[in-house]
mmCIF file of C-alpha atoms in Angstrom:
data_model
loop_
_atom_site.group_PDB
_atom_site.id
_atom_site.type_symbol
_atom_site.label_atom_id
_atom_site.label_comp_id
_atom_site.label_asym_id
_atom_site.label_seq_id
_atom_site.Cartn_x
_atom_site.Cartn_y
_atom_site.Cartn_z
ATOM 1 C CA UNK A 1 -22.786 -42.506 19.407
ATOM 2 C CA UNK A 2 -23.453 -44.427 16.371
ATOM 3 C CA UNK A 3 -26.613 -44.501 14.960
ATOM 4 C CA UNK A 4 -27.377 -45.823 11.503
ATOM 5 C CA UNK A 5 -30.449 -44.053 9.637
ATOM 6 C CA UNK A 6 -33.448 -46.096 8.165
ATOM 7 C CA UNK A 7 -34.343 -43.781 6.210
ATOM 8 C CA UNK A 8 -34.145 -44.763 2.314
ATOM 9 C CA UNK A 9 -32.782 -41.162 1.084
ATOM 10 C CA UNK A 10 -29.946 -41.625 4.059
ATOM 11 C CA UNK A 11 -29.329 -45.470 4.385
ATOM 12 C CA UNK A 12 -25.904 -45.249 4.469
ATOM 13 C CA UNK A 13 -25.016 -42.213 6.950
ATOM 14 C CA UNK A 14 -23.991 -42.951 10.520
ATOM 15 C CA UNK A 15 -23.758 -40.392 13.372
ATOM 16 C CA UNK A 16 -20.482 -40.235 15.479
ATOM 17 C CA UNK A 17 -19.941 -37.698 18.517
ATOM 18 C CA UNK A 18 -17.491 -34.807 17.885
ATOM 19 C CA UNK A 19 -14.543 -36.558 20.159
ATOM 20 C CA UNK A 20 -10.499 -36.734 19.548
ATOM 21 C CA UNK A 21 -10.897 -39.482 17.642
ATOM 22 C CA UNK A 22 -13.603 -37.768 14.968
ATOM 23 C CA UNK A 23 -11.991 -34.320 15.419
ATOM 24 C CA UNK A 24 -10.151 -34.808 12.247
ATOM 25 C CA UNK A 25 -12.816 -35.664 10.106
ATOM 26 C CA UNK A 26 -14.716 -32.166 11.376
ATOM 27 C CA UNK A 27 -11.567 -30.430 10.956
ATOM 28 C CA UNK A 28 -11.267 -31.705 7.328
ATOM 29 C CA UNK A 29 -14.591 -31.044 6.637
ATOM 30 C CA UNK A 30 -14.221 -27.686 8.203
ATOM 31 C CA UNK A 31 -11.392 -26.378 6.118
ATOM 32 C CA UNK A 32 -12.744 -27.596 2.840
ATOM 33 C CA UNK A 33 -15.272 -25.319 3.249
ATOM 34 C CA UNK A 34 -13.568 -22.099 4.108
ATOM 35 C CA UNK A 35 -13.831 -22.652 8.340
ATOM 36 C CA UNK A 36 -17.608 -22.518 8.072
ATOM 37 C CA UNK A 37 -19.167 -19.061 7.368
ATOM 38 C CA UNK A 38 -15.614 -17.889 6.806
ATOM 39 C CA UNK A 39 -13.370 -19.183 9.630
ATOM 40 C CA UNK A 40 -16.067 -19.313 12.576
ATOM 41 C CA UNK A 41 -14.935 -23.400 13.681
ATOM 42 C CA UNK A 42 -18.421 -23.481 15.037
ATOM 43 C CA UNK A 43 -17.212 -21.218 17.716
ATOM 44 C CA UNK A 44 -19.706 -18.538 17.358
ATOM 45 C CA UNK A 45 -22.755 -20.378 19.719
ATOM 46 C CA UNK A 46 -19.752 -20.789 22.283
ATOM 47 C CA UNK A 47 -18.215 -17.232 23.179
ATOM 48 C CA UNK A 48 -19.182 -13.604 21.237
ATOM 49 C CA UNK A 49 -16.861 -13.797 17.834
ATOM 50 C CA UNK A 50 -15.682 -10.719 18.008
ATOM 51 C CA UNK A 51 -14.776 -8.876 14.097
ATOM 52 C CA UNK A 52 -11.669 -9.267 13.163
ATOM 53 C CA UNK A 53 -11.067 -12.577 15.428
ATOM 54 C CA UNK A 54 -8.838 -14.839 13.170
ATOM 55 C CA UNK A 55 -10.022 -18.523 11.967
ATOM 56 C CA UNK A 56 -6.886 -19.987 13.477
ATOM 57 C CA UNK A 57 -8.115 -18.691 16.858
ATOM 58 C CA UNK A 58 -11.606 -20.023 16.393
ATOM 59 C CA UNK A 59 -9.864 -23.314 15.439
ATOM 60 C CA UNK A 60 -7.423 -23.131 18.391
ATOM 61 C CA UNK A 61 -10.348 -22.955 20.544
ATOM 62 C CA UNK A 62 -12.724 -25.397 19.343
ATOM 63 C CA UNK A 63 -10.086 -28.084 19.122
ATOM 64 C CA UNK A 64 -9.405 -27.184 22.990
ATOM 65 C CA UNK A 65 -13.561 -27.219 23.756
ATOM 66 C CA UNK A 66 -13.454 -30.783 22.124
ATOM 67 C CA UNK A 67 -9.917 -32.511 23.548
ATOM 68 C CA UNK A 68 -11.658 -31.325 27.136
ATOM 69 C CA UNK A 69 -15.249 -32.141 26.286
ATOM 70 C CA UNK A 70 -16.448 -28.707 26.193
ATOM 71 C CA UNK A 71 -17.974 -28.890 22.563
ATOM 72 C CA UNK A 72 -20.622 -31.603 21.687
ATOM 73 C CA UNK A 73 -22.165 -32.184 18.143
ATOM 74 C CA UNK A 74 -23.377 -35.151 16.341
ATOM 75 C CA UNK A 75 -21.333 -35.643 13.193
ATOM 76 C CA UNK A 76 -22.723 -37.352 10.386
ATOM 77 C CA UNK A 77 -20.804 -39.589 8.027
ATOM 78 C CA UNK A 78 -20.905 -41.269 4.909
ATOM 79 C CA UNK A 79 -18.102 -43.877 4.973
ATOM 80 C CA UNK A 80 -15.197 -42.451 6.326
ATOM 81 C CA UNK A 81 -16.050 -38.899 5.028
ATOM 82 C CA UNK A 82 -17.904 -36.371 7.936
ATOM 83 C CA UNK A 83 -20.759 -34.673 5.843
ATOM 84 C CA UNK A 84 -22.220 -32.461 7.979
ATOM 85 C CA UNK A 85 -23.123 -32.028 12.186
ATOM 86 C CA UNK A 86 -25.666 -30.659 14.423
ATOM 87 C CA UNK A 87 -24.134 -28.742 17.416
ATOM 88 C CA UNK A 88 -25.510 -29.173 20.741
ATOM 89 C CA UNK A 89 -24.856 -28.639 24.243
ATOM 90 C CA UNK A 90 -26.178 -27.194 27.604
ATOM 91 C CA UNK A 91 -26.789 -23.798 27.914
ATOM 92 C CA UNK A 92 -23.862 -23.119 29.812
ATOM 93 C CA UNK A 93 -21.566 -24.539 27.032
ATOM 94 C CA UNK A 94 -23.797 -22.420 24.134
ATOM 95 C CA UNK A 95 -24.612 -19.351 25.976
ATOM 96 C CA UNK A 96 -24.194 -17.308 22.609
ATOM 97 C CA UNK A 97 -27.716 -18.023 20.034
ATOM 98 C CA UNK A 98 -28.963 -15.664 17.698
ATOM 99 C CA UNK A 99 -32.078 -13.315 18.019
ATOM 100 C CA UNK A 100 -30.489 -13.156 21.736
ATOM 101 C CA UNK A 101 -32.184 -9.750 22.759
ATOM 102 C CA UNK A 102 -35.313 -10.997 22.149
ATOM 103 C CA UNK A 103 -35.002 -14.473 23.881
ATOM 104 C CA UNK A 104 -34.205 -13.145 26.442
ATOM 105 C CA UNK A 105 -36.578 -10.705 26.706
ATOM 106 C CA UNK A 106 -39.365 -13.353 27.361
ATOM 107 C CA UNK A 107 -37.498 -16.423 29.079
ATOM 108 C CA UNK A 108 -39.218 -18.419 31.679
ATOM 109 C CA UNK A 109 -37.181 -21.383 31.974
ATOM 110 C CA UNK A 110 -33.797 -21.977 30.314
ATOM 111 C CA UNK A 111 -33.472 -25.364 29.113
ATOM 112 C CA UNK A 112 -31.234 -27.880 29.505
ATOM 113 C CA UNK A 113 -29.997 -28.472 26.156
ATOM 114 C CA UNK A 114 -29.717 -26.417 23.315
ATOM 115 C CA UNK A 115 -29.521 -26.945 19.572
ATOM 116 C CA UNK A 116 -27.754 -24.366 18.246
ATOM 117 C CA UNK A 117 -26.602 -25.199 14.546
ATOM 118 C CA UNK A 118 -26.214 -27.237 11.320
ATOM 119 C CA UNK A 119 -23.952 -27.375 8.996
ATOM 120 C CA UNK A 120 -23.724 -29.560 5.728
ATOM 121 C CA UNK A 121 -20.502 -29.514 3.182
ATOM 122 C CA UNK A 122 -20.555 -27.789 -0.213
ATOM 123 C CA UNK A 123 -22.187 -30.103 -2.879
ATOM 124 C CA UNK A 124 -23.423 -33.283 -0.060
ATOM 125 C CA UNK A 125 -26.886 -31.245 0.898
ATOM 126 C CA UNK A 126 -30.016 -33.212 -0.016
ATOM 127 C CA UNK A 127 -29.142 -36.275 1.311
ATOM 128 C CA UNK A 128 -30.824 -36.202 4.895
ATOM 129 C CA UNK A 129 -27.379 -34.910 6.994
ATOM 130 C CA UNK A 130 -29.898 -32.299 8.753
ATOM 131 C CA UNK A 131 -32.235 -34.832 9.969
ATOM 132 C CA UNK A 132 -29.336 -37.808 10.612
ATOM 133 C CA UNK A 133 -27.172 -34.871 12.828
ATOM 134 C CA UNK A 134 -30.243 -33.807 14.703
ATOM 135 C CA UNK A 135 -31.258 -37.548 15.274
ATOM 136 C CA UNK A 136 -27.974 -38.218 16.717
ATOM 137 C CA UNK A 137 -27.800 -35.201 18.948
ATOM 138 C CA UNK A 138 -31.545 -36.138 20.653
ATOM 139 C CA UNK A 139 -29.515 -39.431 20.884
ATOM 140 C CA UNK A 140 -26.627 -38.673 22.617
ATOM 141 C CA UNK A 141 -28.770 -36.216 24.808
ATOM 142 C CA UNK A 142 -31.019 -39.117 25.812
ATOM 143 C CA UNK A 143 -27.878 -40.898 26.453
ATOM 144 C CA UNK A 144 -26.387 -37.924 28.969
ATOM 145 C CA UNK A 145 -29.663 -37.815 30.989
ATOM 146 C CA UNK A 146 -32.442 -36.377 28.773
ATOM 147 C CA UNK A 147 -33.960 -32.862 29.857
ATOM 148 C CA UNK A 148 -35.899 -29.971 27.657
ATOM 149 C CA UNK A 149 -34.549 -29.336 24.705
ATOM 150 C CA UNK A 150 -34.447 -25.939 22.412
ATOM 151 C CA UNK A 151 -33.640 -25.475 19.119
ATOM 152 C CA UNK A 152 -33.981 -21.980 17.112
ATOM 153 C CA UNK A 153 -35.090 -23.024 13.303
ATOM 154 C CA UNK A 154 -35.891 -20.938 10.471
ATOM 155 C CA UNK A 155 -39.154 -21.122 8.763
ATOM 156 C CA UNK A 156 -39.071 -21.091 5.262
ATOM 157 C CA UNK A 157 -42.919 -20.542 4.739
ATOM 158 C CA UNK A 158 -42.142 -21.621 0.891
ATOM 159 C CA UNK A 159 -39.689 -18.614 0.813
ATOM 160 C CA UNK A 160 -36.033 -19.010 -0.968
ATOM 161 C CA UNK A 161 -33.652 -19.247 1.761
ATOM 162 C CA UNK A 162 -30.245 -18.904 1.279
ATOM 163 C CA UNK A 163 -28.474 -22.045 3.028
ATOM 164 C CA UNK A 164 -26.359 -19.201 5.691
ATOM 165 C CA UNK A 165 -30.159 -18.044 6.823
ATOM 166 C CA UNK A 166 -30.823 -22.036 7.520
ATOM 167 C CA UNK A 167 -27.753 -22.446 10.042
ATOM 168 C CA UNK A 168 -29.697 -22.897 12.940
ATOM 169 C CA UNK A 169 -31.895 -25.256 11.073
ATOM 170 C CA UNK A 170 -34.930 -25.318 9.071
ATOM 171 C CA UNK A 171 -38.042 -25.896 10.906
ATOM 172 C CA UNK A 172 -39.051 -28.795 8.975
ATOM 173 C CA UNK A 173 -35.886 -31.017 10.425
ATOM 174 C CA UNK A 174 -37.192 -29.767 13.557
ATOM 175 C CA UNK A 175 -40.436 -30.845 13.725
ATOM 176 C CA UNK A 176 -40.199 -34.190 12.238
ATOM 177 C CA UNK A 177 -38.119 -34.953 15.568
ATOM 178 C CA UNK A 178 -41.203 -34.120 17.618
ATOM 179 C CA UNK A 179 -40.404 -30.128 18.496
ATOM 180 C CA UNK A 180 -43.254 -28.008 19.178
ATOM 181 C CA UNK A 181 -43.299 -24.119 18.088
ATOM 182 C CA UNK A 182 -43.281 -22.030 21.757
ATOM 183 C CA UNK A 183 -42.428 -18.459 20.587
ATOM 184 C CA UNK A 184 -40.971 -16.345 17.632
ATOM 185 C CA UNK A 185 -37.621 -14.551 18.127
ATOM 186 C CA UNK A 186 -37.606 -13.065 15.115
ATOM 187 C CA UNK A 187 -39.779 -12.447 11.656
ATOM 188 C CA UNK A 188 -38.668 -16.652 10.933
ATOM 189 C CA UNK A 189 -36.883 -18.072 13.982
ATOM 190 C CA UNK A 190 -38.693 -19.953 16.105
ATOM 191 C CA UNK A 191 -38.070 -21.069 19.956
ATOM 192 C CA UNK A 192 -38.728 -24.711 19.692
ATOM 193 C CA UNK A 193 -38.743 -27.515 22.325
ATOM 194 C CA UNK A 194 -39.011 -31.164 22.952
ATOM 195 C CA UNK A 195 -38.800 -33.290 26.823
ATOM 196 C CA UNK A 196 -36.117 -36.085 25.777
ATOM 197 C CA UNK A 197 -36.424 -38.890 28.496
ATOM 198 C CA UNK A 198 -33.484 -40.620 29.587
ATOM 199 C CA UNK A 199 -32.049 -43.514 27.685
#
């Protein structure tokens, strides 16, 4: 995957698949910003984080998901520097999403994808990383086969939203990419979904 963005307030970000050779970069990026909701690694869309599980663990295990090619996110960059990713993956790999109960409670079909969650280092938000990661993932999904899509955004409705509340992704990133609002899972988290066709 490399993708670079057209977009004026992103020009120079390119997208890069979470692989061996990028794992560094995430892992950098990662521990400069306390493991990512305080040692999760990303691991918490993958298998039920457990209190008390230890960072190291979390990082243990996601390093394992990616060296086999068990963990999937589009990693955006800004030179050589990862700013931020979107995760994605089938629903197999990403079993774990939030507002699960519920979800569940009304599923017809599950999808083929999902997009589970964003993240964006400390002091580099603002500068289009959401939208370039989620790009890149629709990418790379077209590129595996396309299928339906998910994604689980929050909607702001004008409200304050602290940036841990936006993990899964703001609605706004979502719909820009062509998403469509199917069903709320919570008082702001949406089910949203989108047919990618094959590239």
């Amino acid at each position: 995957m490399s993708n670079r963005s057209t977009d004026d307030t992103s020009a120079a970000l390119t997208v890069r698949s979470l692989d061996k050779d990028t794992w560094p970069a995430f892992a950098r990026l990662v521990e400069a910003n306390n493991g990512v909701w305080g040692g999760c690694w990303c691991m918490a869309f993958h298998v039920k984080v457990e209190k008390g599980r230890a960072p190291r663990q979390n990082r243990a295990e996601k390093e394992q998901r990616v060296l086999a090619g068990h963990a999937h996110a589009a990693l955006v960059f800004g030179g050589d520097e990862c700013l931020g990713w979107c995760q994605f993956g089938s629903a197999a790999e990403l079993p774990e999403i939030k507002s699960k109960r519920r979800y569940e409670k009304e599923l017809v079909t599950v999808p083929d994808w999902r997009i589970t969650c964003f993240f964006t280092g400390k002091g580099l938000r603002k500068r289009g990383v959401a939208h370039a990661a989620l790009g890149g993932a629709l990418a790379e999904i077209a590129r595996s086969g396309g299928g339906t899509v998910e994604g689980y955004p929050e909607e702001t409705d004008d409200r304050s939203v602290s940036g841990s509340f936006l993990h899964t992704g703001p609605m706004t990133v979502f719909e820009n990419h062509g998403f469509t609002r199917i069903r709320p899972i919570s008082p702001h988290r949406w089910v949203v979904t989108r047919s990618v066709a094959p590239a």
